[in-house]
């Protein structure tokens, strides 16, 4: 099996092999020492892109797209477990492994696609944060988008305290978002029977182009390309024995448990978002898209809450949105660094990397704000389009992941099992076919 040697470039060398773990002890102690990377990955499954697509799905189609969230979450657990095995078994991240398979021209193309996917992710973060600033402080969207450039320095500040502190901060913000939405869904009083039926597959998801569009947006917002690169790298922050198969097997076991626990939390939050959109908008305000402003207003004026509690809950919603955007900023920056170093072996200062990515994301947003005169609905629609692009870009990450994790020369005893190969290829095929169908339908409607 191909092992990482001392001369091979380490993924994110500054944090690689820096977090101690418990190798002997109770199950809970071992698991606790490995908990963390899954939190950073889960952030990408509940960023502002998830918010808008899930809420719009609920507002337009009720609860039927809960099945898409369930299927996407289960698929994400499988795919993230593959990235965990790749990172720990080979000592490479997905970008490095992809480069292993490709010649220089193809590697460059795949790098560009990965960068565009990260920019699309950043667009969602910018729009979500700008809207949150508008809701909280009445800051115009254009000004709010420009303010988000300053969060370049946020990650640099947090990184000074060590990787474990980053995991703790992210975990606290995720828990805050979870509590807020559990309470808000409770207040919204959804139809429990319809909600449970939403986890059963419905033919309308495929036959209705609008439903398919939102479904692909949910998939793009749930299974995100940058998360695959990110996870394969940050699992290597743990100090397991790089040359011992037993130590690697234990690291893989607990890293996958960490991933599944955190993705289960992300699944619950995404379901809560869709349920909230359906409970507040579906069949009541059909002209509404169920965007951030609609939901904020609905919470603020919810009769059940009353004026005071309504104001508190709508403010909490905006705070959660801002926290979600900032959480995603942390992981997006790391993913960008991993992709750039892995594909083209280019290292630049973190602040410069973050600044370039954020500026590239802000340019189309500023353009749209000027063209559409700061139209709120257009901004939220742009956010949905960014998530659909992520779905289209996804196979360019999934295929290399599948090939790498099924390569015995790279993976050795940690190579894919047959059932994993079958399911992963089915996922890749279905996603590719649906994406081609969506592109054709979109151009026909232009």
CSV table of C-alpha atoms in Angstrom, one decimal:
chain,number,residue,atom,x,y,z
A,1,UNK,CA,0.0,0.0,0.0
A,2,UNK,CA,1.2,3.5,-0.8
A,3,UNK,CA,2.0,5.2,2.5
A,4,UNK,CA,2.7,8.9,3.3
A,5,UNK,CA,6.4,9.3,3.7
A,6,UNK,CA,8.4,12.1,5.4
A,7,UNK,CA,9.0,14.0,2.1
A,8,UNK,CA,5.4,14.0,0.9
A,9,UNK,CA,3.6,17.3,1.2
A,10,UNK,CA,1.2,17.2,4.2
A,11,UNK,CA,-2.3,18.5,3.9
A,12,UNK,CA,-2.6,21.8,5.8
A,13,UNK,CA,0.8,21.2,7.4
A,14,UNK,CA,0.3,23.9,10.1
A,15,UNK,CA,-2.5,21.9,11.8
A,16,UNK,CA,-1.6,18.4,10.6
A,17,UNK,CA,-1.0,15.9,13.5
A,18,UNK,CA,-1.5,18.6,16.2
A,19,UNK,CA,-4.5,17.4,18.3
A,20,UNK,CA,-3.8,14.6,20.8
A,21,UNK,CA,-6.2,11.6,21.1
A,22,UNK,CA,-6.9,8.9,23.6
A,23,UNK,CA,-5.8,5.6,22.1
A,24,UNK,CA,-6.4,3.5,25.2
A,25,UNK,CA,-9.3,4.1,27.5
A,26,UNK,CA,-13.1,4.1,27.7
A,27,UNK,CA,-15.1,4.4,24.5
A,28,UNK,CA,-16.5,7.8,25.5
A,29,UNK,CA,-13.0,9.1,26.1
A,30,UNK,CA,-11.8,8.0,22.7
A,31,UNK,CA,-14.8,9.4,20.9
A,32,UNK,CA,-14.5,12.7,22.7
A,33,UNK,CA,-10.9,13.1,21.6
A,34,UNK,CA,-11.9,12.5,18.0
A,35,UNK,CA,-15.0,14.8,18.1
A,36,UNK,CA,-14.5,18.0,16.2
A,37,UNK,CA,-13.7,17.6,12.5
A,38,UNK,CA,-17.3,16.4,11.9
A,39,UNK,CA,-18.5,19.7,13.4
A,40,UNK,CA,-16.6,21.7,10.8
A,41,UNK,CA,-17.9,19.5,8.1
A,42,UNK,CA,-21.5,19.7,9.4
A,43,UNK,CA,-21.3,23.5,9.1
A,44,UNK,CA,-21.4,23.2,5.3
A,45,UNK,CA,-24.6,21.2,5.6
A,46,UNK,CA,-26.5,24.0,7.4
A,47,UNK,CA,-25.1,27.2,5.8
A,48,UNK,CA,-27.3,30.0,4.4
A,49,UNK,CA,-27.6,28.0,1.1
A,50,UNK,CA,-29.4,25.2,3.0
A,51,UNK,CA,-31.6,27.7,4.7
A,52,UNK,CA,-33.0,29.3,1.5
A,53,UNK,CA,-33.4,26.1,-0.5
A,54,UNK,CA,-35.0,24.2,2.4
A,55,UNK,CA,-37.4,27.0,3.3
A,56,UNK,CA,-38.3,27.6,-0.4
A,57,UNK,CA,-38.9,23.8,-0.7
A,58,UNK,CA,-41.3,23.9,2.2
A,59,UNK,CA,-43.0,27.0,1.1
A,60,UNK,CA,-43.7,25.8,-2.4
A,61,UNK,CA,-44.2,22.1,-2.0
A,62,UNK,CA,-45.1,21.5,1.6
A,63,UNK,CA,-43.3,18.6,3.3
A,64,UNK,CA,-42.7,16.3,0.3
A,65,UNK,CA,-39.0,17.4,0.0
A,66,UNK,CA,-38.2,16.1,3.4
A,67,UNK,CA,-37.5,12.8,1.6
A,68,UNK,CA,-34.8,14.6,-0.4
A,69,UNK,CA,-33.2,15.9,2.8
A,70,UNK,CA,-33.2,12.4,4.3
A,71,UNK,CA,-31.7,10.8,1.2
A,72,UNK,CA,-29.2,13.6,0.8
A,73,UNK,CA,-28.1,13.2,4.5
A,74,UNK,CA,-27.7,9.5,4.3
A,75,UNK,CA,-25.7,9.9,1.1
A,76,UNK,CA,-23.6,12.6,2.8
A,77,UNK,CA,-22.8,10.2,5.7
A,78,UNK,CA,-21.5,7.6,3.2
A,79,UNK,CA,-19.5,10.0,1.2
A,80,UNK,CA,-18.0,11.8,4.2
A,81,UNK,CA,-17.0,8.4,5.6
A,82,UNK,CA,-15.2,7.7,2.3
A,83,UNK,CA,-13.2,11.0,2.7
A,84,UNK,CA,-12.3,10.0,6.3
A,85,UNK,CA,-10.9,6.7,5.1
A,86,UNK,CA,-9.0,8.4,2.3
A,87,UNK,CA,-7.4,11.0,4.5
A,88,UNK,CA,-6.4,8.7,7.3
A,89,UNK,CA,-5.4,5.7,5.2
A,90,UNK,CA,-3.3,7.6,2.6
A,91,UNK,CA,-2.2,10.8,4.4
A,92,UNK,CA,-3.5,12.7,1.3
A,93,UNK,CA,-6.5,14.9,1.0
A,94,UNK,CA,-9.0,14.6,-1.9
A,95,UNK,CA,-7.3,17.3,-3.9
A,96,UNK,CA,-4.0,15.5,-3.7
A,97,UNK,CA,-5.6,12.2,-4.5
A,98,UNK,CA,-7.4,13.7,-7.5
A,99,UNK,CA,-4.1,15.1,-8.8
A,100,UNK,CA,-2.7,11.6,-8.4
A,101,UNK,CA,-5.0,10.4,-11.2
A,102,UNK,CA,-4.9,13.3,-13.6
A,103,UNK,CA,-2.4,14.9,-16.0
A,104,UNK,CA,-1.6,18.5,-15.5
A,105,UNK,CA,-4.2,20.0,-18.0
A,106,UNK,CA,-7.0,17.9,-16.4
A,107,UNK,CA,-5.8,18.6,-12.9
A,108,UNK,CA,-6.0,22.3,-13.7
A,109,UNK,CA,-9.6,22.0,-15.0
A,110,UNK,CA,-10.7,20.1,-11.9
A,111,UNK,CA,-9.0,22.7,-9.7
A,112,UNK,CA,-10.9,25.5,-11.5
A,113,UNK,CA,-14.2,23.7,-10.9
A,114,UNK,CA,-13.3,23.1,-7.3
A,115,UNK,CA,-12.5,26.8,-6.9
A,116,UNK,CA,-15.8,27.9,-8.6
A,117,UNK,CA,-17.6,25.6,-6.2
A,118,UNK,CA,-16.0,27.3,-3.2
A,119,UNK,CA,-16.9,30.7,-4.7
A,120,UNK,CA,-20.5,29.5,-5.1
A,121,UNK,CA,-20.4,28.5,-1.5
A,122,UNK,CA,-19.0,31.9,-0.5
A,123,UNK,CA,-21.8,33.6,-2.4
A,124,UNK,CA,-24.3,31.9,-0.1
A,125,UNK,CA,-22.3,33.1,2.9
A,126,UNK,CA,-22.1,36.7,1.7
A,127,UNK,CA,-25.8,36.9,0.9
A,128,UNK,CA,-26.8,35.2,4.1
A,129,UNK,CA,-24.6,37.5,6.2
A,130,UNK,CA,-25.6,40.6,4.3
A,131,UNK,CA,-29.3,39.8,4.8
A,132,UNK,CA,-28.7,39.1,8.5
A,133,UNK,CA,-27.0,42.5,8.9
A,134,UNK,CA,-29.9,44.2,7.2
A,135,UNK,CA,-32.4,42.5,9.4
A,136,UNK,CA,-30.5,43.2,12.6
A,137,UNK,CA,-29.1,46.7,12.0
A,138,UNK,CA,-31.0,47.9,8.9
A,139,UNK,CA,-27.8,48.0,6.9
A,140,UNK,CA,-28.3,48.1,3.1
A,141,UNK,CA,-27.5,44.9,1.3
A,142,UNK,CA,-24.7,46.4,-0.8
A,143,UNK,CA,-23.0,47.8,2.3
A,144,UNK,CA,-23.6,44.6,4.2
A,145,UNK,CA,-22.0,42.6,1.4
A,146,UNK,CA,-18.9,44.9,1.5
A,147,UNK,CA,-18.7,44.6,5.3
A,148,UNK,CA,-18.4,40.8,4.9
A,149,UNK,CA,-14.9,41.4,3.4
A,150,UNK,CA,-13.8,42.2,7.0
A,151,UNK,CA,-14.4,38.6,8.1
A,152,UNK,CA,-11.1,37.8,6.4
A,153,UNK,CA,-9.6,38.6,9.7
A,154,UNK,CA,-12.0,36.5,11.8
A,155,UNK,CA,-10.5,33.2,11.0
A,156,UNK,CA,-6.9,34.6,11.3
A,157,UNK,CA,-7.8,35.7,14.8
A,158,UNK,CA,-9.4,32.4,15.8
A,159,UNK,CA,-6.6,30.3,14.4
A,160,UNK,CA,-4.2,31.8,16.9
A,161,UNK,CA,-5.9,29.9,19.7
A,162,UNK,CA,-5.5,26.4,18.1
A,163,UNK,CA,-7.6,24.0,16.0
A,164,UNK,CA,-9.4,22.6,19.0
A,165,UNK,CA,-10.7,26.1,20.0
A,166,UNK,CA,-12.1,26.5,16.4
A,167,UNK,CA,-14.0,23.2,16.8
A,168,UNK,CA,-15.4,24.4,20.2
A,169,UNK,CA,-16.6,27.8,18.8
A,170,UNK,CA,-18.2,26.2,15.8
A,171,UNK,CA,-19.9,23.6,18.0
A,172,UNK,CA,-21.4,26.3,20.2
A,173,UNK,CA,-22.8,28.2,17.3
A,174,UNK,CA,-24.3,25.0,15.8
A,175,UNK,CA,-26.0,24.2,19.1
A,176,UNK,CA,-27.4,27.7,19.3
A,177,UNK,CA,-28.9,27.4,15.8
A,178,UNK,CA,-30.4,24.0,16.7
A,179,UNK,CA,-32.1,25.3,19.9
A,180,UNK,CA,-33.5,28.3,18.1
A,181,UNK,CA,-35.1,26.3,15.3
A,182,UNK,CA,-36.5,23.6,17.6
A,183,UNK,CA,-38.3,26.3,19.5
A,184,UNK,CA,-39.5,28.1,16.4
A,185,UNK,CA,-40.8,25.0,14.8
A,186,UNK,CA,-42.7,24.2,18.0
A,187,UNK,CA,-44.3,27.7,17.8
A,188,UNK,CA,-45.2,27.2,14.1
A,189,UNK,CA,-47.2,24.0,15.0
A,190,UNK,CA,-46.7,22.0,11.8
A,191,UNK,CA,-49.0,19.2,10.7
A,192,UNK,CA,-47.3,16.2,12.2
A,193,UNK,CA,-49.0,13.6,9.9
A,194,UNK,CA,-48.1,15.6,6.7
A,195,UNK,CA,-44.6,16.1,8.1
A,196,UNK,CA,-44.0,12.3,8.6
A,197,UNK,CA,-45.5,11.6,5.2
A,198,UNK,CA,-42.9,13.9,3.7
A,199,UNK,CA,-40.2,11.3,4.4
A,200,UNK,CA,-41.9,9.0,1.9
A,201,UNK,CA,-40.8,9.4,-1.7
A,202,UNK,CA,-43.2,11.4,-3.9
A,203,UNK,CA,-43.4,11.3,-7.7
A,204,UNK,CA,-43.8,15.0,-7.9
A,205,UNK,CA,-40.2,15.5,-7.0
A,206,UNK,CA,-39.2,14.1,-10.4
A,207,UNK,CA,-42.1,15.0,-12.6
A,208,UNK,CA,-42.4,18.7,-11.5
A,209,UNK,CA,-39.5,20.8,-13.0
A,210,UNK,CA,-39.8,23.4,-10.2
A,211,UNK,CA,-39.7,20.7,-7.5
A,212,UNK,CA,-36.8,19.0,-9.2
A,213,UNK,CA,-35.0,22.4,-9.3
A,214,UNK,CA,-35.4,22.9,-5.6
A,215,UNK,CA,-34.6,19.3,-4.9
A,216,UNK,CA,-31.3,19.6,-6.8
A,217,UNK,CA,-30.7,22.9,-4.8
A,218,UNK,CA,-31.2,20.9,-1.6
A,219,UNK,CA,-28.8,18.2,-2.8
A,220,UNK,CA,-26.2,20.9,-3.8
A,221,UNK,CA,-26.6,22.6,-0.4
A,222,UNK,CA,-26.4,19.3,1.5
A,223,UNK,CA,-23.7,17.3,-0.3
A,224,UNK,CA,-21.1,20.1,-1.0
A,225,UNK,CA,-17.9,19.6,-3.0
A,226,UNK,CA,-15.8,21.7,-0.6
A,227,UNK,CA,-16.8,19.5,2.3
A,228,UNK,CA,-15.2,16.4,0.7
A,229,UNK,CA,-11.9,18.2,0.3
A,230,UNK,CA,-12.1,19.7,3.8
A,231,UNK,CA,-12.9,16.5,5.7
A,232,UNK,CA,-10.2,14.5,4.0
A,233,UNK,CA,-7.7,17.0,5.4
A,234,UNK,CA,-8.9,18.0,8.8
A,235,UNK,CA,-9.2,14.4,10.0
A,236,UNK,CA,-5.4,14.3,9.8
A,237,UNK,CA,-5.2,16.9,12.7
A,238,UNK,CA,-5.4,14.0,15.1
A,239,UNK,CA,-2.2,12.4,16.4
A,240,UNK,CA,-2.7,8.8,15.5
A,241,UNK,CA,0.2,6.6,14.5
A,242,UNK,CA,0.6,7.2,10.7
A,243,UNK,CA,2.5,3.9,10.2
A,244,UNK,CA,0.4,1.5,12.3
A,245,UNK,CA,-2.7,-0.2,10.7
A,246,UNK,CA,-4.4,-0.7,14.1
A,247,UNK,CA,-4.0,2.9,15.0
A,248,UNK,CA,-5.4,4.0,11.6
A,249,UNK,CA,-8.3,1.6,11.9
A,250,UNK,CA,-9.2,3.1,15.3
A,251,UNK,CA,-8.8,6.7,13.9
A,252,UNK,CA,-11.1,5.8,11.0
A,253,UNK,CA,-13.7,4.3,13.3
A,254,UNK,CA,-14.0,7.2,15.6
A,255,UNK,CA,-13.7,9.8,12.9
A,256,UNK,CA,-16.7,8.2,11.1
A,257,UNK,CA,-18.7,8.2,14.3
A,258,UNK,CA,-17.9,11.9,14.8
A,259,UNK,CA,-19.0,12.6,11.2
A,260,UNK,CA,-22.3,10.7,11.5
A,261,UNK,CA,-23.2,12.3,14.9
A,262,UNK,CA,-22.6,15.8,13.5
A,263,UNK,CA,-24.3,15.1,10.2
A,264,UNK,CA,-27.4,13.8,12.1
A,265,UNK,CA,-27.6,17.2,13.9
A,266,UNK,CA,-27.3,18.9,10.5
A,267,UNK,CA,-30.1,16.6,9.1
A,268,UNK,CA,-32.4,17.7,12.0
A,269,UNK,CA,-31.7,21.4,11.4
A,270,UNK,CA,-32.3,21.1,7.7
A,271,UNK,CA,-35.6,19.3,8.3
A,272,UNK,CA,-36.6,22.0,10.8
A,273,UNK,CA,-35.9,24.7,8.2
A,274,UNK,CA,-38.1,23.0,5.6
A,275,UNK,CA,-40.8,22.3,8.2
A,276,UNK,CA,-40.8,25.9,9.3
A,277,UNK,CA,-41.1,27.1,5.7
A,278,UNK,CA,-44.0,24.7,5.1
A,279,UNK,CA,-45.8,25.5,8.3
A,280,UNK,CA,-45.7,29.2,7.8
A,281,UNK,CA,-46.1,29.6,4.0
A,282,UNK,CA,-47.4,26.5,2.2
A,283,UNK,CA,-51.1,26.9,1.2
A,284,UNK,CA,-51.3,30.2,3.0
A,285,UNK,CA,-49.0,32.7,1.2
A,286,UNK,CA,-48.4,30.8,-2.1
A,287,UNK,CA,-47.0,33.9,-3.7
A,288,UNK,CA,-44.2,34.0,-1.2
A,289,UNK,CA,-41.0,32.2,-1.9
A,290,UNK,CA,-40.4,31.6,1.8
A,291,UNK,CA,-37.1,33.6,1.8
A,292,UNK,CA,-35.3,35.1,4.7
A,293,UNK,CA,-37.2,38.4,4.8
A,294,UNK,CA,-40.6,36.5,4.6
A,295,UNK,CA,-39.7,34.2,7.4
A,296,UNK,CA,-38.3,37.1,9.6
A,297,UNK,CA,-41.5,39.1,9.0
A,298,UNK,CA,-43.7,36.0,9.7
A,299,UNK,CA,-42.0,35.3,13.0
A,300,UNK,CA,-42.1,39.0,14.0
A,301,UNK,CA,-45.8,39.2,13.4
A,302,UNK,CA,-46.8,35.6,14.5
A,303,UNK,CA,-50.1,36.0,16.4
A,304,UNK,CA,-49.3,33.1,18.7
A,305,UNK,CA,-46.1,34.8,19.8
A,306,UNK,CA,-47.4,38.2,20.5
A,307,UNK,CA,-45.5,41.4,19.8
A,308,UNK,CA,-42.7,41.1,22.3
A,309,UNK,CA,-41.9,37.4,21.9
A,310,UNK,CA,-42.3,37.8,18.1
A,311,UNK,CA,-39.7,40.5,18.1
A,312,UNK,CA,-37.4,38.3,20.2
A,313,UNK,CA,-37.8,35.2,17.9
A,314,UNK,CA,-37.3,37.1,14.7
A,315,UNK,CA,-34.1,38.7,16.1
A,316,UNK,CA,-32.9,35.2,17.2
A,317,UNK,CA,-33.5,34.0,13.6
A,318,UNK,CA,-31.4,36.8,12.2
A,319,UNK,CA,-28.6,36.1,14.8
A,320,UNK,CA,-28.7,32.4,13.8
A,321,UNK,CA,-28.4,33.4,10.2
A,322,UNK,CA,-25.4,35.6,10.9
A,323,UNK,CA,-23.8,32.9,13.0
A,324,UNK,CA,-24.4,30.3,10.2
A,325,UNK,CA,-22.7,32.6,7.7
A,326,UNK,CA,-19.7,33.2,9.9
A,327,UNK,CA,-19.4,29.5,10.7
A,328,UNK,CA,-19.3,28.7,7.0
A,329,UNK,CA,-16.6,31.4,6.5
A,330,UNK,CA,-14.2,29.4,8.7
A,331,UNK,CA,-14.7,26.1,6.8
A,332,UNK,CA,-14.8,27.8,3.4
A,333,UNK,CA,-11.4,29.4,4.0
A,334,UNK,CA,-9.8,26.0,5.0
A,335,UNK,CA,-11.3,24.2,2.0
A,336,UNK,CA,-9.9,26.9,-0.3
A,337,UNK,CA,-6.5,26.4,1.2
A,338,UNK,CA,-6.7,22.6,0.8
A,339,UNK,CA,-7.8,22.8,-2.8
A,340,UNK,CA,-5.1,25.3,-3.8
A,341,UNK,CA,-2.3,23.5,-2.1
A,342,UNK,CA,-3.5,20.0,-3.1
A,343,UNK,CA,-4.1,20.7,-6.8
A,344,UNK,CA,-1.3,23.2,-7.7
A,345,UNK,CA,0.9,23.1,-4.7
A,346,UNK,CA,0.6,26.8,-4.3
A,347,UNK,CA,0.8,28.3,-0.7
A,348,UNK,CA,-0.3,31.9,-0.1
A,349,UNK,CA,-1.0,33.7,3.1
A,350,UNK,CA,-4.4,32.8,4.6
A,351,UNK,CA,-5.6,36.4,4.6
A,352,UNK,CA,-4.8,36.8,0.9
A,353,UNK,CA,-6.5,33.5,0.1
A,354,UNK,CA,-9.6,34.5,2.0
A,355,UNK,CA,-9.6,38.0,0.5
A,356,UNK,CA,-9.4,36.7,-3.1
A,357,UNK,CA,-12.2,34.2,-2.6
A,358,UNK,CA,-14.4,36.7,-0.9
A,359,UNK,CA,-13.9,39.4,-3.6
A,360,UNK,CA,-14.6,36.9,-6.3
A,361,UNK,CA,-17.9,36.0,-4.5
A,362,UNK,CA,-18.8,39.7,-3.9
A,363,UNK,CA,-18.4,40.8,-7.5
A,364,UNK,CA,-21.5,39.0,-9.0
A,365,UNK,CA,-23.5,40.0,-5.9
A,366,UNK,CA,-22.7,43.7,-6.3
A,367,UNK,CA,-23.4,43.4,-10.0
A,368,UNK,CA,-26.9,41.9,-9.3
A,369,UNK,CA,-27.6,44.4,-6.5
A,370,UNK,CA,-26.9,47.2,-9.0
A,371,UNK,CA,-28.8,45.7,-11.9
A,372,UNK,CA,-31.9,44.7,-9.8
A,373,UNK,CA,-31.7,47.8,-7.6
A,374,UNK,CA,-31.0,45.8,-4.4
A,375,UNK,CA,-34.1,43.6,-5.0
A,376,UNK,CA,-34.2,41.3,-2.0
A,377,UNK,CA,-36.0,38.4,-3.8
A,378,UNK,CA,-33.4,38.5,-6.6
A,379,UNK,CA,-30.6,38.1,-4.1
A,380,UNK,CA,-32.3,35.1,-2.5
A,381,UNK,CA,-32.8,33.6,-5.9
A,382,UNK,CA,-29.1,34.1,-6.7
A,383,UNK,CA,-28.4,32.1,-3.6
A,384,UNK,CA,-30.6,29.3,-4.8
A,385,UNK,CA,-28.7,29.3,-8.2
A,386,UNK,CA,-25.4,29.0,-6.4
A,387,UNK,CA,-26.6,25.9,-4.6
A,388,UNK,CA,-27.7,24.3,-8.0
A,389,UNK,CA,-24.3,25.0,-9.4
A,390,UNK,CA,-22.8,23.1,-6.4
A,391,UNK,CA,-25.0,20.2,-7.4
A,392,UNK,CA,-23.7,20.3,-10.9
A,393,UNK,CA,-20.1,20.5,-9.7
A,394,UNK,CA,-20.5,17.6,-7.3
A,395,UNK,CA,-19.6,14.7,-9.7
A,396,UNK,CA,-16.2,16.3,-10.4
A,397,UNK,CA,-15.4,15.6,-6.7
A,398,UNK,CA,-17.3,12.4,-6.3
A,399,UNK,CA,-15.8,10.5,-9.2
A,400,UNK,CA,-12.2,11.0,-8.0
A,401,UNK,CA,-13.2,10.2,-4.5
A,402,UNK,CA,-14.7,6.9,-5.6
A,403,UNK,CA,-11.7,6.0,-7.8
A,404,UNK,CA,-9.2,6.8,-5.0
A,405,UNK,CA,-11.0,5.0,-2.2
A,406,UNK,CA,-11.4,1.9,-4.4
A,407,UNK,CA,-7.7,1.8,-5.3
A,408,UNK,CA,-6.0,-1.0,-3.3
A,409,UNK,CA,-2.5,0.6,-4.1
A,410,UNK,CA,-3.6,3.7,-2.2
A,411,UNK,CA,-6.0,2.3,0.4
A,412,UNK,CA,-4.8,-1.2,1.1
A,413,UNK,CA,-7.1,-2.9,3.7
A,414,UNK,CA,-9.2,0.3,3.9
A,415,UNK,CA,-10.3,0.0,0.3
A,416,UNK,CA,-14.0,0.3,-0.5
A,417,UNK,CA,-16.3,-2.7,0.3
A,418,UNK,CA,-18.4,-3.9,-2.6
A,419,UNK,CA,-21.7,-2.4,-1.2
A,420,UNK,CA,-20.0,1.0,-0.9
A,421,UNK,CA,-18.9,0.9,-4.5
A,422,UNK,CA,-22.4,-0.1,-5.7
A,423,UNK,CA,-24.1,2.7,-3.8
A,424,UNK,CA,-21.6,5.4,-4.5
A,425,UNK,CA,-21.7,4.7,-8.3
A,426,UNK,CA,-25.5,4.7,-8.2
A,427,UNK,CA,-25.4,8.1,-6.5
A,428,UNK,CA,-22.9,9.5,-9.0
A,429,UNK,CA,-24.9,8.2,-11.9
A,430,UNK,CA,-28.3,9.5,-10.6
A,431,UNK,CA,-26.9,12.9,-9.8
A,432,UNK,CA,-25.2,13.2,-13.2
A,433,UNK,CA,-28.4,12.3,-15.1
A,434,UNK,CA,-30.5,14.7,-13.0
A,435,UNK,CA,-28.0,17.5,-13.5
A,436,UNK,CA,-28.0,17.0,-17.3
A,437,UNK,CA,-31.8,17.0,-17.3
A,438,UNK,CA,-31.9,20.1,-15.2
A,439,UNK,CA,-29.5,22.0,-17.5
A,440,UNK,CA,-31.5,21.0,-20.6
A,441,UNK,CA,-34.8,22.1,-19.0
A,442,UNK,CA,-33.3,25.4,-17.9
A,443,UNK,CA,-32.1,26.3,-21.3
A,444,UNK,CA,-35.4,25.3,-22.9
A,445,UNK,CA,-37.3,27.7,-20.6
A,446,UNK,CA,-35.0,30.6,-21.4
